[in-house]
Amino acid sequence: MKATVHVTLKNGVLDPQGKAVEHALGTLGFNGIEGARIGKYIELDLAETNADKAETQVTEMCEKLLANTVIENFRVEVDG
Amino acid sequence: MKATVHVTLKNGVLDPQGKAVEHALGTLGFNGIEGARIGKYIELDLAETNADKAETQVTEMCEKLLANTVIENFRVEVDG
């Protein structure tokens, strides 16, 4: 079973990597960039075949390792 | 207009960060992880209001800056 996780910085948390990308795009001649935020995208292959159990397991992984819940939000999607 | 970009390593390209996460999850007691791949997730705020133009613009940004197309794939989504 495959699961995907999006980890994004919470609103209000400074994102220097996003600022750097925004600036770099500007210097490359792309105008009209009003903001850029960079997050992580994680694809997991799980042996678990039950979607609910897989989602619970991946949520626990996010809380323990994949996301820093003080400054980051995460979103888990499981697809059969 | 908001656009999101997923940048992922192509199949066959070694992903040391993914391997590290896979191993770390194992040591934390999560069994049944058969694979982990880490990519980037980019959220852009654009001044452009035409969805087609925005998609073309963001695709060009990916080719020029956001993705290394030798080893990475990217996927652009634009939502009004």
PDB file of C-alpha atoms in Angstrom:
ATOM      1  CA  MET A   1       0.000   0.000   0.000  1.00  0.00           C
ATOM      2  CA  LYS A   2       1.281   3.436  -0.897  1.00  0.00           C
ATOM      3  CA  ALA A   3       1.033   6.490   1.327  1.00  0.00           C
ATOM      4  CA  THR A   4       2.073  10.052   0.640  1.00  0.00           C
ATOM      5  CA  VAL A   5       2.874  12.729   3.180  1.00  0.00           C
ATOM      6  CA  HIS A   6       3.086  16.486   2.679  1.00  0.00           C
ATOM      7  CA  VAL A   7       5.032  18.340   5.355  1.00  0.00           C
ATOM      8  CA  THR A   8       4.687  22.125   5.246  1.00  0.00           C
ATOM      9  CA  LEU A   9       5.835  24.932   7.508  1.00  0.00           C
ATOM     10  CA  LYS A  10       3.071  26.476   9.611  1.00  0.00           C
ATOM     11  CA  ASN A  11       1.874  29.942   8.692  1.00  0.00           C
ATOM     12  CA  GLY A  12       3.999  32.585  10.335  1.00  0.00           C
ATOM     13  CA  VAL A  13       7.115  30.426  10.464  1.00  0.00           C
ATOM     14  CA  LEU A  14       9.925  32.015   8.459  1.00  0.00           C
ATOM     15  CA  ASP A  15      10.856  30.017   5.353  1.00  0.00           C
ATOM     16  CA  PRO A  16      14.347  31.118   4.224  1.00  0.00           C
ATOM     17  CA  GLN A  17      14.473  28.459   1.496  1.00  0.00           C
ATOM     18  CA  GLY A  18      11.188  29.765   0.077  1.00  0.00           C
ATOM     19  CA  LYS A  19      12.477  33.358   0.223  1.00  0.00           C
ATOM     20  CA  ALA A  20      15.640  32.307  -1.619  1.00  0.00           C
ATOM     21  CA  VAL A  21      13.597  30.607  -4.352  1.00  0.00           C
ATOM     22  CA  GLU A  22      11.321  33.650  -4.637  1.00  0.00           C
ATOM     23  CA  HIS A  23      14.335  35.929  -5.023  1.00  0.00           C
ATOM     24  CA  ALA A  24      16.076  33.590  -7.488  1.00  0.00           C
ATOM     25  CA  LEU A  25      12.960  33.380  -9.667  1.00  0.00           C
ATOM     26  CA  GLY A  26      12.843  37.179  -9.696  1.00  0.00           C
ATOM     27  CA  THR A  27      16.445  37.442 -10.838  1.00  0.00           C
ATOM     28  CA  LEU A  28      15.707  34.897 -13.606  1.00  0.00           C
ATOM     29  CA  GLY A  29      13.092  37.292 -14.965  1.00  0.00           C
ATOM     30  CA  PHE A  30       9.929  35.716 -13.579  1.00  0.00           C
ATOM     31  CA  ASN A  31       7.777  38.567 -12.381  1.00  0.00           C
ATOM     32  CA  GLY A  32       4.616  38.418 -10.316  1.00  0.00           C
ATOM     33  CA  ILE A  33       5.812  35.893  -7.743  1.00  0.00           C
ATOM     34  CA  GLU A  34       4.029  36.908  -4.567  1.00  0.00           C
ATOM     35  CA  GLY A  35       5.271  34.109  -2.383  1.00  0.00           C
ATOM     36  CA  ALA A  36       6.987  30.744  -2.339  1.00  0.00           C
ATOM     37  CA  ARG A  37       6.959  28.150   0.430  1.00  0.00           C
ATOM     38  CA  ILE A  38       8.928  24.940   0.338  1.00  0.00           C
ATOM     39  CA  GLY A  39       7.817  21.744   1.980  1.00  0.00           C
ATOM     40  CA  LYS A  40       8.616  18.056   1.854  1.00  0.00           C
ATOM     41  CA  TYR A  41       6.837  15.346  -0.057  1.00  0.00           C
ATOM     42  CA  ILE A  42       7.341  11.781   1.148  1.00  0.00           C
ATOM     43  CA  GLU A  43       6.229   8.621  -0.636  1.00  0.00           C
ATOM     44  CA  LEU A  44       6.076   5.473   1.483  1.00  0.00           C
ATOM     45  CA  ASP A  45       5.580   1.849   0.469  1.00  0.00           C
ATOM     46  CA  LEU A  46       3.945  -0.070   3.266  1.00  0.00           C
ATOM     47  CA  ALA A  47       3.394  -3.788   3.793  1.00  0.00           C
ATOM     48  CA  GLU A  48       0.127  -2.953   5.622  1.00  0.00           C
ATOM     49  CA  THR A  49      -2.933  -3.653   3.440  1.00  0.00           C
ATOM     50  CA  ASN A  50      -5.650  -2.056   5.585  1.00  0.00           C
ATOM     51  CA  ALA A  51      -6.061   1.617   4.623  1.00  0.00           C
ATOM     52  CA  ASP A  52      -7.222   2.789   8.066  1.00  0.00           C
ATOM     53  CA  LYS A  53      -4.381   1.031   9.849  1.00  0.00           C
ATOM     54  CA  ALA A  54      -1.895   2.371   7.302  1.00  0.00           C
ATOM     55  CA  GLU A  55      -3.129   5.922   7.860  1.00  0.00           C
ATOM     56  CA  THR A  56      -2.825   5.555  11.631  1.00  0.00           C
ATOM     57  CA  GLN A  57       0.676   4.137  11.266  1.00  0.00           C
ATOM     58  CA  VAL A  58       1.842   6.905   8.933  1.00  0.00           C
ATOM     59  CA  THR A  59       0.333   9.610  11.178  1.00  0.00           C
ATOM     60  CA  GLU A  60       2.366   8.178  14.058  1.00  0.00           C
ATOM     61  CA  MET A  61       5.504   8.198  11.866  1.00  0.00           C
ATOM     62  CA  CYS A  62       4.911  11.876  11.132  1.00  0.00           C
ATOM     63  CA  GLU A  63       4.498  12.733  14.796  1.00  0.00           C
ATOM     64  CA  LYS A  64       7.628  10.800  15.783  1.00  0.00           C
ATOM     65  CA  LEU A  65      10.017  11.443  12.914  1.00  0.00           C
ATOM     66  CA  LEU A  66       8.849  12.927   9.636  1.00  0.00           C
ATOM     67  CA  ALA A  67       7.487  16.274  10.832  1.00  0.00           C
ATOM     68  CA  ASN A  68       8.503  18.715  13.526  1.00  0.00           C
ATOM     69  CA  THR A  69       5.004  19.423  14.812  1.00  0.00           C
ATOM     70  CA  VAL A  70       6.118  22.566  16.639  1.00  0.00           C
ATOM     71  CA  ILE A  71       6.695  24.380  13.351  1.00  0.00           C
ATOM     72  CA  GLU A  72       5.299  22.058  10.691  1.00  0.00           C
ATOM     73  CA  ASN A  73       1.930  20.725   9.587  1.00  0.00           C
ATOM     74  CA  PHE A  74       1.559  17.393   7.856  1.00  0.00           C
ATOM     75  CA  ARG A  75      -1.072  15.783   5.659  1.00  0.00           C
ATOM     76  CA  VAL A  76      -1.307  12.029   5.114  1.00  0.00           C
ATOM     77  CA  GLU A  77      -2.941  10.390   2.101  1.00  0.00           C
ATOM     78  CA  VAL A  78      -3.229   6.654   1.640  1.00  0.00           C
ATOM     79  CA  ASP A  79      -4.056   5.117  -1.702  1.00  0.00           C
ATOM     80  CA  GLY A  80      -4.782   1.458  -2.160  1.00  0.00           C
TER      81      GLY A  80
ATOM     82  CA  MET B   1      -3.452  32.370  -8.233  1.00  0.00           C
ATOM     83  CA  LYS B   2      -1.873  29.470  -6.372  1.00  0.00           C
ATOM     84  CA  ALA B   3       0.267  26.787  -7.963  1.00  0.00           C
ATOM     85  CA  THR B   4       1.819  23.730  -6.389  1.00  0.00           C
ATOM     86  CA  VAL B   5       4.792  21.768  -7.661  1.00  0.00           C
ATOM     87  CA  HIS B   6       5.915  18.268  -6.707  1.00  0.00           C
ATOM     88  CA  VAL B   7       9.531  17.489  -7.502  1.00  0.00           C
ATOM     89  CA  THR B   8      10.480  13.817  -7.184  1.00  0.00           C
ATOM     90  CA  LEU B   9      13.584  11.828  -8.020  1.00  0.00           C
ATOM     91  CA  LYS B  10      13.287   9.690 -11.141  1.00  0.00           C
ATOM     92  CA  ASN B  11      13.043   5.946 -10.730  1.00  0.00           C
ATOM     93  CA  GLY B  12      16.450   4.367 -10.501  1.00  0.00           C
ATOM     94  CA  VAL B  13      18.101   7.453  -9.011  1.00  0.00           C
ATOM     95  CA  LEU B  14      19.534   6.683  -5.580  1.00  0.00           C
ATOM     96  CA  ASP B  15      17.710   8.514  -2.765  1.00  0.00           C
ATOM     97  CA  PRO B  16      20.001   8.533   0.314  1.00  0.00           C
ATOM     98  CA  GLN B  17      17.598  10.744   2.276  1.00  0.00           C
ATOM     99  CA  GLY B  18      14.795   8.258   1.627  1.00  0.00           C
ATOM    100  CA  LYS B  19      17.016   5.354   2.663  1.00  0.00           C
ATOM    101  CA  ALA B  20      17.927   7.182   5.881  1.00  0.00           C
ATOM    102  CA  VAL B  21      14.243   7.777   6.685  1.00  0.00           C
ATOM    103  CA  GLU B  22      13.425   4.138   5.917  1.00  0.00           C
ATOM    104  CA  HIS B  23      16.182   2.966   8.259  1.00  0.00           C
ATOM    105  CA  ALA B  24      15.246   5.458  10.992  1.00  0.00           C
ATOM    106  CA  LEU B  25      11.604   4.367  10.885  1.00  0.00           C
ATOM    107  CA  GLY B  26      12.777   0.770  11.270  1.00  0.00           C
ATOM    108  CA  THR B  27      14.847   1.600  14.343  1.00  0.00           C
ATOM    109  CA  LEU B  28      11.832   3.420  15.836  1.00  0.00           C
ATOM    110  CA  GLY B  29       9.907   0.155  15.648  1.00  0.00           C
ATOM    111  CA  PHE B  30       7.858   0.719  12.514  1.00  0.00           C
ATOM    112  CA  ASN B  31       7.912  -2.528  10.595  1.00  0.00           C
ATOM    113  CA  GLY B  32       6.740  -3.193   7.079  1.00  0.00           C
ATOM    114  CA  ILE B  33       8.289  -0.154   5.435  1.00  0.00           C
ATOM    115  CA  GLU B  34       9.186  -1.354   1.957  1.00  0.00           C
ATOM    116  CA  GLY B  35      10.422   1.943   0.609  1.00  0.00           C
ATOM    117  CA  ALA B  36      10.609   5.679   1.221  1.00  0.00           C
ATOM    118  CA  ARG B  37      11.338   8.386  -1.342  1.00  0.00           C
ATOM    119  CA  ILE B  38      11.657  12.043  -0.441  1.00  0.00           C
ATOM    120  CA  GLY B  39      10.735  14.859  -2.778  1.00  0.00           C
ATOM    121  CA  LYS B  40      10.038  18.563  -2.625  1.00  0.00           C
ATOM    122  CA  TYR B  41       6.691  20.285  -2.436  1.00  0.00           C
ATOM    123  CA  ILE B  42       6.583  23.924  -3.508  1.00  0.00           C
ATOM    124  CA  GLU B  43       3.661  26.312  -3.093  1.00  0.00           C
ATOM    125  CA  LEU B  44       3.748  29.439  -5.236  1.00  0.00           C
ATOM    126  CA  ASP B  45       1.569  32.552  -5.122  1.00  0.00           C
ATOM    127  CA  LEU B  46       1.361  34.126  -8.557  1.00  0.00           C
ATOM    128  CA  ALA B  47       0.031  37.482  -9.713  1.00  0.00           C
ATOM    129  CA  GLU B  48      -1.036  35.808 -13.004  1.00  0.00           C
ATOM    130  CA  THR B  49      -4.814  35.210 -13.132  1.00  0.00           C
ATOM    131  CA  ASN B  50      -5.027  33.054 -16.268  1.00  0.00           C
ATOM    132  CA  ALA B  51      -4.668  29.363 -15.319  1.00  0.00           C
ATOM    133  CA  ASP B  52      -3.117  28.276 -18.626  1.00  0.00           C
ATOM    134  CA  LYS B  53      -0.555  31.070 -18.575  1.00  0.00           C
ATOM    135  CA  ALA B  54       0.231  30.356 -14.926  1.00  0.00           C
ATOM    136  CA  GLU B  55       0.831  26.683 -15.694  1.00  0.00           C
ATOM    137  CA  THR B  56       3.144  27.538 -18.601  1.00  0.00           C
ATOM    138  CA  GLN B  57       5.039  29.997 -16.401  1.00  0.00           C
ATOM    139  CA  VAL B  58       5.459  27.522 -13.538  1.00  0.00           C
ATOM    140  CA  THR B  59       6.568  24.747 -15.916  1.00  0.00           C
ATOM    141  CA  GLU B  60       9.267  27.088 -17.195  1.00  0.00           C
ATOM    142  CA  MET B  61      10.316  27.879 -13.589  1.00  0.00           C
ATOM    143  CA  CYS B  62      10.668  24.146 -12.932  1.00  0.00           C
ATOM    144  CA  GLU B  63      12.804  23.622 -16.007  1.00  0.00           C
ATOM    145  CA  LYS B  64      15.044  26.583 -15.192  1.00  0.00           C
ATOM    146  CA  LEU B  65      15.341  26.464 -11.414  1.00  0.00           C
ATOM    147  CA  LEU B  66      13.051  24.308  -9.325  1.00  0.00           C
ATOM    148  CA  ALA B  67      13.867  20.855 -10.681  1.00  0.00           C
ATOM    149  CA  ASN B  68      17.019  19.212 -11.988  1.00  0.00           C
ATOM    150  CA  THR B  69      15.416  17.521 -14.972  1.00  0.00           C
ATOM    151  CA  VAL B  70      18.363  15.160 -15.428  1.00  0.00           C
ATOM    152  CA  ILE B  71      17.464  13.274 -12.259  1.00  0.00           C
ATOM    153  CA  GLU B  72      14.100  14.694 -11.195  1.00  0.00           C
ATOM    154  CA  ASN B  73      10.533  14.695 -12.454  1.00  0.00           C
ATOM    155  CA  PHE B  74       8.121  17.500 -11.656  1.00  0.00           C
ATOM    156  CA  ARG B  75       4.348  17.873 -11.622  1.00  0.00           C
ATOM    157  CA  VAL B  76       2.614  21.257 -11.742  1.00  0.00           C
ATOM    158  CA  GLU B  77      -0.921  21.899 -10.480  1.00  0.00           C
ATOM    159  CA  VAL B  78      -2.653  25.251 -10.701  1.00  0.00           C
ATOM    160  CA  ASP B  79      -5.739  26.030  -8.669  1.00  0.00           C
ATOM    161  CA  GLY B  80      -7.726  29.160  -9.184  1.00  0.00           C
TER     162      GLY B  80
END
